[in-house]
XYZ file of C-alpha atoms in Angstrom:
652
model
C -115.003 67.436 -115.047
C -114.739 64.258 -117.198
C -117.690 63.698 -119.506
C -118.507 60.350 -117.886
C -118.699 61.882 -114.419
C -120.760 64.863 -115.615
C -123.332 62.542 -117.163
C -123.604 60.451 -114.001
C -124.183 63.527 -111.822
C -126.979 64.605 -114.156
C -128.446 61.106 -113.806
C -128.565 61.543 -110.048
C -130.727 64.629 -110.493
C -133.078 62.726 -112.767
C -133.373 59.946 -110.162
C -134.535 62.589 -107.698
C -136.995 64.048 -110.216
C -138.867 60.758 -110.390
C -138.358 59.628 -106.785
C -136.280 56.572 -107.760
C -133.072 57.252 -105.857
C -134.324 55.617 -102.642
C -135.350 52.545 -104.629
C -131.893 52.262 -106.208
C -130.218 52.811 -102.830
C -132.211 49.921 -101.373
C -131.288 47.636 -104.294
C -127.601 48.499 -103.807
C -127.773 47.856 -100.054
C -129.505 44.491 -100.476
C -127.044 43.467 -103.193
C -124.175 44.173 -100.780
C -125.911 41.783 -98.392
C -126.151 39.112 -101.148
C -129.940 39.369 -101.381
C -131.669 37.300 -104.084
C -133.942 39.508 -106.217
C -136.971 37.676 -107.603
C -139.453 40.535 -108.294
C -137.359 43.026 -110.279
C -139.742 43.331 -113.232
C -142.311 45.046 -111.026
C -139.756 47.799 -110.329
C -138.604 47.881 -113.962
C -142.163 48.415 -115.220
C -143.147 50.867 -112.470
C -144.492 54.206 -113.647
C -141.648 56.282 -112.199
C -138.944 54.028 -113.637
C -140.512 54.247 -117.104
C -140.690 58.039 -116.888
C -137.081 58.140 -115.708
C -136.087 55.990 -118.681
C -137.710 58.494 -121.026
C -135.760 61.345 -119.414
C -132.441 59.451 -119.679
C -132.920 58.388 -123.297
C -133.931 61.904 -124.266
C -130.885 63.534 -122.659
C -128.130 61.010 -123.411
C -128.698 61.078 -127.168
C -129.466 57.343 -127.394
C -132.923 57.860 -128.864
C -132.203 59.981 -131.938
C -131.102 57.377 -134.515
C -134.048 55.330 -135.851
C -134.080 51.539 -135.931
C -135.694 49.182 -138.435
C -139.116 50.714 -137.699
C -137.865 54.226 -138.660
C -139.000 55.685 -135.332
C -137.042 57.606 -132.702
C -137.600 59.337 -129.361
C -139.493 62.213 -131.054
C -142.280 59.797 -131.967
C -142.646 58.827 -128.311
C -142.390 62.429 -127.060
C -145.690 63.340 -128.754
C -147.602 60.513 -127.038
C -149.664 60.977 -123.908
C -147.940 59.943 -120.694
C -150.352 57.137 -119.805
C -150.177 55.766 -123.342
C -146.369 55.508 -123.130
C -146.564 53.623 -119.828
C -149.247 51.271 -121.197
C -147.236 50.654 -124.377
C -144.039 49.702 -122.510
C -145.952 47.326 -120.247
C -147.874 45.837 -123.170
C -144.715 45.167 -125.196
C -143.144 43.311 -122.263
C -146.176 41.595 -120.723
C -149.221 42.121 -122.929
C -148.566 39.828 -125.851
C -149.676 36.185 -125.579
C -146.375 35.207 -127.217
C -144.332 37.089 -124.598
C -141.783 39.818 -125.241
C -140.544 39.864 -128.845
C -138.135 42.698 -129.710
C -138.095 43.997 -133.261
C -135.048 43.273 -135.468
C -131.892 45.297 -134.862
C -130.574 47.480 -137.685
C -126.977 46.579 -138.611
C -124.553 49.456 -139.140
C -120.857 49.244 -139.960
C -118.185 51.795 -139.101
C -114.462 51.756 -139.777
C -112.157 51.954 -136.747
C -108.940 53.974 -136.745
C -106.933 50.782 -137.371
C -108.968 50.009 -140.485
C -111.029 47.207 -138.951
C -114.775 47.254 -139.652
C -116.850 47.348 -136.472
C -120.376 45.962 -136.696
C -122.858 47.949 -134.640
C -126.501 47.294 -133.964
C -129.290 49.847 -133.558
C -132.363 48.461 -131.745
C -135.796 49.942 -132.338
C -136.718 52.822 -130.055
C -139.233 50.880 -127.933
C -136.683 48.125 -127.326
C -134.111 50.764 -126.370
C -136.702 52.203 -124.009
C -137.144 48.803 -122.355
C -133.371 48.292 -122.184
C -133.044 51.624 -120.378
C -135.727 50.600 -117.871
C -133.825 47.362 -117.206
C -130.413 49.026 -116.961
C -131.590 51.550 -114.348
C -132.635 48.741 -112.009
C -129.797 46.321 -112.730
C -127.003 48.878 -112.383
C -127.149 49.474 -108.583
C -127.301 45.699 -108.004
C -124.255 45.165 -110.203
C -122.320 48.129 -108.803
C -122.424 46.512 -105.378
C -120.578 43.486 -106.818
C -118.269 45.026 -109.445
C -114.513 45.324 -108.988
C -112.736 48.596 -108.155
C -110.267 47.765 -110.929
C -112.952 48.193 -113.586
C -113.362 51.736 -114.942
C -115.390 51.615 -118.151
C -119.002 52.837 -118.395
C -119.626 52.948 -114.674
C -120.731 55.694 -112.274
C -117.777 57.548 -110.747
C -115.378 55.929 -113.213
C -113.664 57.291 -116.325
C -110.794 56.667 -118.728
C -108.798 59.254 -116.760
C -109.164 57.120 -113.626
C -107.928 54.062 -115.543
C -104.846 55.946 -116.775
C -104.194 57.271 -113.238
C -104.267 53.681 -111.988
C -101.910 52.651 -114.792
C -99.422 55.395 -113.915
C -99.499 54.273 -110.279
C -98.811 50.647 -111.215
C -95.798 51.659 -113.286
C -94.366 54.505 -111.213
C -95.216 53.663 -107.597
C -95.457 49.874 -107.623
C -92.700 49.330 -110.247
C -94.737 46.714 -112.124
C -92.944 47.158 -115.448
C -93.980 43.991 -117.281
C -97.387 44.534 -118.840
C -99.532 41.831 -120.451
C -101.508 43.274 -123.347
C -104.398 40.915 -124.035
C -106.930 41.403 -126.805
C -110.070 39.262 -126.773
C -110.875 38.041 -130.277
C -113.991 39.899 -131.503
C -115.342 40.167 -127.948
C -118.827 41.583 -128.597
C -119.635 38.968 -131.229
C -118.406 36.032 -129.153
C -119.984 36.474 -125.717
C -121.571 33.174 -124.695
C -125.268 33.704 -123.927
C -125.752 30.826 -121.493
C -122.660 31.829 -119.522
C -123.839 35.455 -119.361
C -127.267 34.406 -118.047
C -125.593 32.311 -115.335
C -123.442 35.309 -114.356
C -126.523 37.546 -114.070
C -128.173 34.882 -111.909
C -125.041 34.568 -109.721
C -125.091 38.339 -109.069
C -128.460 37.878 -107.367
C -130.816 38.896 -110.202
C -132.970 35.762 -110.078
C -136.198 37.120 -111.507
C -137.205 34.577 -114.158
C -139.284 37.115 -116.089
C -136.269 39.462 -116.295
C -134.042 36.604 -117.393
C -136.533 35.760 -120.150
C -136.564 39.382 -121.420
C -132.753 39.547 -121.456
C -132.603 36.253 -123.355
C -134.975 37.664 -125.965
C -132.796 40.763 -126.341
C -129.629 38.675 -126.703
C -131.002 36.441 -129.445
C -132.911 39.206 -131.223
C -132.738 39.108 -135.021
C -130.307 41.407 -136.848
C -131.238 42.988 -140.171
C -128.079 43.082 -142.291
C -127.141 45.771 -144.817
C -128.521 43.616 -147.672
C -131.877 43.204 -145.888
C -131.445 39.635 -144.627
C -132.385 38.604 -141.087
C -129.956 36.587 -138.983
C -130.497 35.175 -135.488
C -127.323 35.246 -133.375
C -126.490 32.329 -131.086
C -123.807 34.358 -129.262
C -122.603 37.937 -128.841
C -123.883 41.283 -127.540
C -125.298 44.009 -129.787
C -122.871 46.953 -129.710
C -124.443 50.386 -129.088
C -127.351 48.718 -127.324
C -128.141 50.482 -124.057
C -127.584 47.288 -122.071
C -124.371 46.312 -123.909
C -121.951 48.209 -121.641
C -123.495 46.809 -118.459
C -123.528 43.280 -119.877
C -119.860 43.665 -120.888
C -118.926 44.501 -117.314
C -120.993 41.559 -116.031
C -119.160 39.150 -118.358
C -115.671 40.360 -117.403
C -116.374 41.026 -113.723
C -115.590 37.383 -113.040
C -112.166 37.859 -114.657
C -111.503 40.916 -112.480
C -112.219 39.036 -109.261
C -110.244 35.959 -110.303
C -107.114 38.003 -111.032
C -107.586 39.961 -107.791
C -107.764 36.705 -105.842
C -104.286 35.706 -107.076
C -102.550 38.491 -105.161
C -104.455 41.725 -104.451
C -107.167 40.083 -102.356
C -105.367 36.830 -101.581
C -106.471 35.214 -98.305
C -102.832 35.287 -97.218
C -103.224 38.993 -96.399
C -105.808 38.105 -93.729
C -102.938 36.827 -91.580
C -101.535 40.336 -91.219
C -102.723 43.463 -89.442
C -104.769 45.826 -91.590
C -105.958 49.397 -91.155
C -108.644 51.542 -92.747
C -107.336 54.350 -94.992
C -108.871 57.832 -95.297
C -110.395 56.935 -98.668
C -112.347 54.125 -97.043
C -110.249 51.200 -98.311
C -108.379 48.595 -96.303
C -104.585 48.970 -96.264
C -103.125 45.534 -97.014
C -99.537 46.791 -97.313
C -98.147 44.536 -94.577
C -99.683 41.491 -96.241
C -98.335 42.426 -99.688
C -94.854 42.958 -98.264
C -94.880 39.566 -96.585
C -96.186 37.792 -99.683
C -93.425 39.281 -101.815
C -90.749 38.182 -99.350
C -91.940 34.797 -98.135
C -94.240 33.263 -100.770
C -94.015 32.242 -104.393
C -97.273 33.982 -105.307
C -97.122 35.858 -108.598
C -97.811 39.560 -108.154
C -100.291 40.680 -110.779
C -102.809 43.515 -110.969
C -105.510 44.316 -113.499
C -106.766 47.634 -114.898
C -109.811 47.211 -117.137
C -111.886 49.600 -119.239
C -114.807 47.651 -120.782
C -113.223 44.868 -122.880
C -109.816 46.597 -122.971
C -107.562 45.547 -120.075
C -103.903 45.338 -119.001
C -102.227 43.027 -116.482
C -99.225 44.375 -114.526
C -96.476 42.023 -113.282
C -93.188 42.318 -111.412
C -90.958 40.296 -113.725
C -90.914 38.565 -117.094
C -91.262 35.044 -115.691
C -94.444 35.941 -113.775
C -95.809 37.717 -116.848
C -95.272 34.676 -119.092
C -96.917 32.268 -116.637
C -99.781 34.670 -115.964
C -100.437 35.204 -119.662
C -100.807 31.446 -120.255
C -103.041 31.062 -117.190
C -105.315 33.977 -118.140
C -105.673 32.770 -121.730
C -106.616 29.309 -120.475
C -109.027 30.721 -117.886
C -110.808 32.920 -120.443
C -111.214 29.992 -122.826
C -112.431 27.470 -120.279
C -114.443 29.753 -118.027
C -115.854 32.433 -120.357
C -115.378 30.628 -123.697
C -113.486 33.582 -125.142
C -110.413 33.373 -127.346
C -107.372 35.634 -127.195
C -105.971 37.180 -130.391
C -102.368 35.945 -130.473
C -101.395 38.596 -133.033
C -102.499 41.484 -130.814
C -101.500 40.011 -127.447
C -97.997 40.393 -126.061
C -95.845 41.102 -123.016
C -94.257 44.552 -122.908
C -91.310 45.663 -120.795
C -92.191 49.339 -120.427
C -88.598 50.200 -119.569
C -87.720 49.339 -123.181
C -90.933 49.565 -125.195
C -94.204 51.462 -124.903
C -97.493 49.850 -123.922
C -100.720 50.949 -125.650
C -103.851 51.640 -123.611
C -106.964 53.746 -124.279
C -105.272 55.808 -126.996
C -102.083 56.430 -124.987
C -98.545 55.157 -125.529
C -96.863 54.722 -122.126
C -93.248 53.978 -121.065
C -91.113 54.573 -117.982
C -87.615 56.065 -117.815
C -85.103 57.353 -115.313
C -84.407 61.092 -115.242
C -81.052 60.447 -113.618
C -78.931 57.355 -113.120
C -80.104 55.264 -110.138
C -83.169 57.478 -109.717
C -86.689 56.033 -109.643
C -88.592 55.320 -112.819
C -91.164 57.903 -113.937
C -93.902 57.693 -116.539
C -93.297 59.024 -120.040
C -96.512 59.008 -122.073
C -97.623 60.111 -125.539
C -100.763 60.074 -127.622
C -100.647 56.792 -129.532
C -99.642 57.011 -133.200
C -102.974 55.594 -134.391
C -104.999 58.036 -132.284
C -102.783 60.967 -133.285
C -103.209 60.190 -136.973
C -106.974 59.776 -136.617
C -107.475 63.049 -134.705
C -105.145 64.886 -137.078
C -107.148 63.749 -140.129
C -110.485 64.715 -138.589
C -109.247 68.175 -137.611
C -107.678 68.768 -141.024
C -110.967 67.839 -142.723
C -112.838 70.259 -140.474
C -110.346 73.028 -141.330
C -110.911 72.419 -145.044
C -114.655 72.470 -144.401
C -114.846 75.890 -142.754
C -112.320 77.324 -145.236
C -114.662 76.295 -148.073
C -117.465 78.458 -146.595
C -115.592 81.765 -146.858
C -117.900 84.734 -146.359
C -121.022 82.646 -145.658
C -122.994 82.242 -142.429
C -121.802 78.648 -142.118
C -118.163 79.675 -141.766
C -118.421 80.821 -138.145
C -120.538 77.769 -137.208
C -117.939 75.385 -138.639
C -115.158 77.215 -136.783
C -117.096 76.716 -133.542
C -117.346 72.984 -134.337
C -113.581 72.889 -134.971
C -112.942 74.581 -131.617
C -115.173 72.088 -129.808
C -113.194 69.250 -131.419
C -109.928 70.855 -130.268
C -111.163 71.199 -126.674
C -112.412 67.615 -126.678
C -109.020 66.288 -127.791
C -107.190 68.462 -125.265
C -109.480 67.459 -122.395
C -108.971 63.750 -123.068
C -105.242 63.644 -123.917
C -103.875 66.302 -121.542
C -103.007 63.513 -119.094
C -100.245 62.418 -121.524
C -96.930 63.851 -120.292
C -95.899 64.850 -123.841
C -99.291 66.043 -125.030
C -98.129 69.494 -126.229
C -95.259 68.078 -128.307
C -97.537 65.406 -129.802
C -100.126 67.957 -130.903
C -97.604 70.442 -132.304
C -97.448 68.615 -135.640
C -101.236 68.855 -136.011
C -101.056 72.557 -135.155
C -98.505 73.276 -137.897
C -100.389 71.259 -140.513
C -103.751 72.884 -139.785
C -102.389 76.443 -139.757
C -100.621 75.791 -143.045
C -103.971 74.738 -144.582
C -105.711 77.792 -143.110
C -103.044 80.225 -144.290
C -103.147 78.879 -147.852
C -106.927 78.597 -148.184
C -107.833 81.860 -146.465
C -105.497 83.893 -148.671
C -107.350 86.431 -150.872
C -106.480 89.295 -153.217
C -107.171 91.738 -150.389
C -104.868 89.864 -147.993
C -104.953 86.857 -145.706
C -108.072 86.454 -143.566
C -106.092 84.673 -140.850
C -105.416 87.586 -138.490
C -104.306 88.258 -134.897
C -107.324 90.254 -133.724
C -111.007 89.411 -133.375
C -113.834 89.332 -130.872
C -113.132 89.537 -127.115
C -112.410 86.155 -125.569
C -114.724 84.665 -122.970
C -113.382 84.047 -119.460
C -112.848 80.364 -120.226
C -111.080 81.180 -123.495
C -108.844 83.721 -121.732
C -107.895 81.172 -119.108
C -107.024 78.468 -121.634
C -105.665 80.389 -124.642
C -105.279 84.036 -123.629
C -101.483 83.874 -123.282
C -100.906 81.890 -126.473
C -98.982 83.680 -129.224
C -100.453 81.287 -131.775
C -104.067 82.369 -131.285
C -105.547 83.487 -134.614
C -108.891 84.821 -135.808
C -110.778 84.709 -139.084
C -111.403 88.210 -140.368
C -115.085 88.864 -140.977
C -116.325 86.255 -138.533
C -113.885 87.498 -135.865
C -114.006 83.970 -134.410
C -110.870 82.700 -132.633
C -109.242 79.467 -133.764
C -108.012 77.549 -130.756
C -104.350 76.443 -130.941
C -104.495 72.696 -130.381
C -100.916 72.377 -129.138
C -101.454 74.988 -126.405
C -102.341 72.609 -123.583
C -100.625 71.824 -120.319
C -100.103 68.352 -118.888
C -102.506 67.447 -116.083
C -101.978 64.676 -113.568
C -104.742 62.127 -114.081
C -107.158 61.977 -111.179
C -107.719 58.695 -109.372
C -111.329 57.834 -108.588
C -112.570 58.562 -105.090
C -113.484 55.333 -103.307
C -115.690 57.215 -100.855
C -117.963 58.352 -103.681
C -120.924 56.065 -104.202
C -123.943 57.011 -106.267
C -126.181 54.640 -104.312
C -125.602 55.820 -100.750
C -126.568 59.194 -99.299
C -123.083 59.589 -97.755
C -121.359 58.801 -101.043
C -123.447 61.319 -102.992
C -122.818 64.191 -100.603
C -119.166 64.345 -101.705
C -120.036 65.285 -105.286
C -123.540 66.655 -105.080
C -125.307 68.738 -102.518
C -129.042 68.387 -102.013
C -131.093 70.289 -104.570
C -132.486 73.500 -103.088
C -136.107 72.766 -103.905
C -139.250 71.589 -102.144
C -139.281 67.841 -102.842
C -142.887 67.389 -101.701
C -144.102 69.894 -104.294
C -141.901 68.340 -106.972
C -143.322 64.875 -106.304
C -146.863 66.289 -106.345
C -146.068 67.963 -109.660
C -144.799 64.648 -110.965
C -148.066 62.918 -110.090
C -150.296 65.723 -111.362
C -152.175 64.918 -114.585
C -153.442 67.636 -116.923
C -155.724 66.742 -119.795
C -154.202 64.995 -122.773
C -150.688 66.386 -122.383
C -147.678 64.591 -123.832
C -144.964 62.783 -121.883
C -142.550 65.479 -123.089
C -144.718 68.106 -121.374
C -144.723 66.242 -118.052
C -141.014 65.564 -118.152
C -140.112 69.162 -118.928
C -142.350 70.521 -116.163
C -140.341 68.616 -113.571
C -137.067 69.649 -115.188
C -138.118 73.300 -115.152
C -139.141 73.109 -111.493
C -135.582 72.095 -110.676
C -133.973 74.529 -113.124
C -136.026 77.458 -111.762
C -135.213 76.315 -108.186
C -138.922 75.944 -107.451
C -139.586 79.626 -108.169
C -141.799 81.617 -110.523
C -140.094 82.636 -113.787
C -141.520 86.169 -113.557
C -141.404 87.122 -109.869
C -138.731 84.763 -108.556
C -140.989 83.885 -105.607
C -140.990 80.316 -104.318
C -144.064 78.246 -105.156
C -145.991 77.479 -101.947
C -148.101 74.647 -103.390
C -148.448 72.598 -106.549
C -151.775 74.328 -107.296
C -149.921 77.637 -107.711
C -147.772 76.237 -110.544
C -148.850 76.811 -114.126
C -146.789 75.760 -117.119
C -146.883 78.455 -119.792
C -146.159 77.902 -123.497
C -144.115 80.787 -124.895
C -145.549 80.012 -128.307
C -149.112 78.745 -128.074
C -149.923 75.175 -129.092
C -152.573 76.438 -131.523
C -149.790 78.350 -133.300
C -147.659 75.212 -133.599
C -145.960 75.725 -130.234
C -144.252 72.578 -128.960
C -143.823 70.949 -125.545
C -140.037 71.320 -125.757
C -138.364 72.780 -122.693
C -137.273 75.896 -124.601
C -140.942 76.748 -125.204
C -142.028 76.365 -121.561
C -141.746 78.365 -118.324
C -143.281 77.796 -114.897
C -145.198 80.757 -113.523
C -147.590 81.503 -110.683
C -151.228 80.862 -111.614
C -152.178 84.560 -111.223
C -149.164 85.594 -113.294
C -150.357 83.156 -115.947
C -153.775 84.850 -116.002
C -152.072 88.228 -116.389
C -149.969 87.020 -119.334
C -153.106 85.953 -121.226
C -155.415 88.783 -120.083
C -156.927 90.962 -122.814
C -159.259 93.277 -120.872
C -157.643 96.374 -119.357
C -159.601 96.094 -116.103
C -158.458 92.477 -115.662
C -154.856 93.471 -116.292
C -155.159 96.344 -113.797
C -156.586 93.981 -111.170
C -153.721 91.486 -111.353
C -151.020 94.154 -111.535
C -152.365 95.692 -108.326
C -152.914 92.292 -106.699
C -149.408 91.040 -107.451
C -147.673 94.426 -107.072
C -145.893 93.955 -110.388
C -142.529 95.717 -110.684
C -141.035 97.238 -113.855
C -138.550 94.349 -114.360
C -141.331 91.808 -113.952
C -143.547 93.683 -116.382
C -140.835 93.543 -119.056
C -140.693 89.733 -118.730
C -144.498 89.547 -118.950
C -144.516 91.732 -122.062
C -141.929 89.550 -123.778
C -144.199 86.538 -123.245
C -147.264 88.503 -124.434
C -145.439 89.496 -127.602
C -144.809 85.846 -128.431
C -148.563 85.264 -128.060
C -149.248 88.268 -130.336
C -151.022 90.087 -127.515
C -150.652 93.832 -126.904
C -147.922 94.833 -124.498
C -148.786 96.518 -121.223
C -147.579 100.082 -120.820
C -147.611 101.300 -117.236
C -147.688 105.038 -116.804
C -147.824 107.042 -113.597
C -151.405 106.328 -112.635
C -152.826 104.418 -115.558
C -152.331 101.466 -117.892
C -152.565 101.294 -121.651
C -152.272 98.512 -124.182
C -149.854 99.026 -127.036
C -150.322 97.077 -130.241
C -147.120 98.392 -131.816
C -144.454 95.913 -130.818
C -141.732 98.147 -132.142
C -142.469 100.681 -129.426
C -141.673 98.112 -126.743
C -138.147 98.411 -125.379
C -136.628 95.555 -123.435
């Protein structure tokens, strides 16, 4: 499953945790009906939406890096739940001066082509607010976004974009491709135009518009400590940046679609509904090609990276001029003439999303088929990173870090294979990296006692057997016995087109990818609204997560919880002994089981064991938890109980 899709499915679960899915569904439905939203900030600042934002930031890794205030998500996790909600609302609405985000921390990274990319890292509270806004804006936007846009959207991925590209080239024979590169896109987005586009999509809440304006013109703290106030552009790596990018270029998508794909001319011809839920306009397209002078052009876009597909060179030249003019006049964006060109893929390769793609004939007079490679720039970049990782784990020979670094190398290999296996020549492209890396390993792992690069090691897991079990190039590091995955050993996979029936904001669309969670929703919602003392937001969030993870059942007995009052959240390591509210330190147990775990008196223990009819397997789990609390373990003999203070005598 592509990473993008996996993350979105997890997000659906989180929406259910905090009872927000119905709200998002309603926003999506109304947006489809062209409803004008004027009270969105009330939803954005609702308690459940704020709690959902915390869950999303915590799990997607967007809250780890500190901003200019040197705080991250861990600082928020220790706060009480009500305090977090009050703080978010105060930052947005409480100040007499209105919302004022803190300066963004500037960070520079070097791209694979050598160009320096300027990123911005907002402060954690501003990221929190951005996440709250994004959750509410996304379903409204999804109802209006184009199906030809694939970047940073639910049910969309780079694989889907490549699948669409292959179809354009191989099935539709659109072999003239316009490669357009917007000059420094993120730093040149016009703020006033973007605000008008948000308004045109139906988000006409003036308070929301004000907050977005403040985020757009927020000060940036440069590397030398100076503060600059931008008059245009979007902060890269900001949580809202991907959604705002799609809003800016959505207008381009629809304009290009109107030229041919969704031209009104097709309305004159009979249409039918396909199995995937889309309208078949084939008759209209056929007629337009034969009887009109309309230029046939199609767009495939991934964020700010897009390609235009045309039938012939003349149409491509005219379309390129028209699109450049439209972008300049309509969106006030310039095209980089150096990086923009028209490619005949029968003769030269087009570059898109790290792939180099051509078409060729297998036989004379046969149809054209796709011939794709990993792009040279991407191949060089991945090769350098893998080689550096090889040198890293080779430098830790004999230490505990060696095996850990090998595991990191293997994860890098699987990541590269998973992304680039949709290139038809992926194995040949990666063979050079394989030979280079094994040469480094062989030389650096050579010792006086022999070479540590051997053919035998630990047993492979089922996944490893399936992917690498038949490879003759699989090697192990003696001592660690860890396998080293052969990067070239990967089979081409046809890229999967996105399913048009899937929609994350309709119950019918979700059923295709996700069944209903097998838990009692009423109890989960009661658990969500239950308040216990001065507990942290991390504690509340993890309780709900555990209820889902444990399928609404007791950790010890496996019995389903009948009411929220029966649920107790147990700390494996007590808070007084520096136990945290992290999910790894928590389990949900029945209230009587919880009393048994903490019981010290033998008669009390006897009472609950008889009451609950505790089995041997259940007792072992209880004893493991008692050990962590430094309590004596319970030894059950034939007709009596004893407490054992010698932990060594306890066998799991």
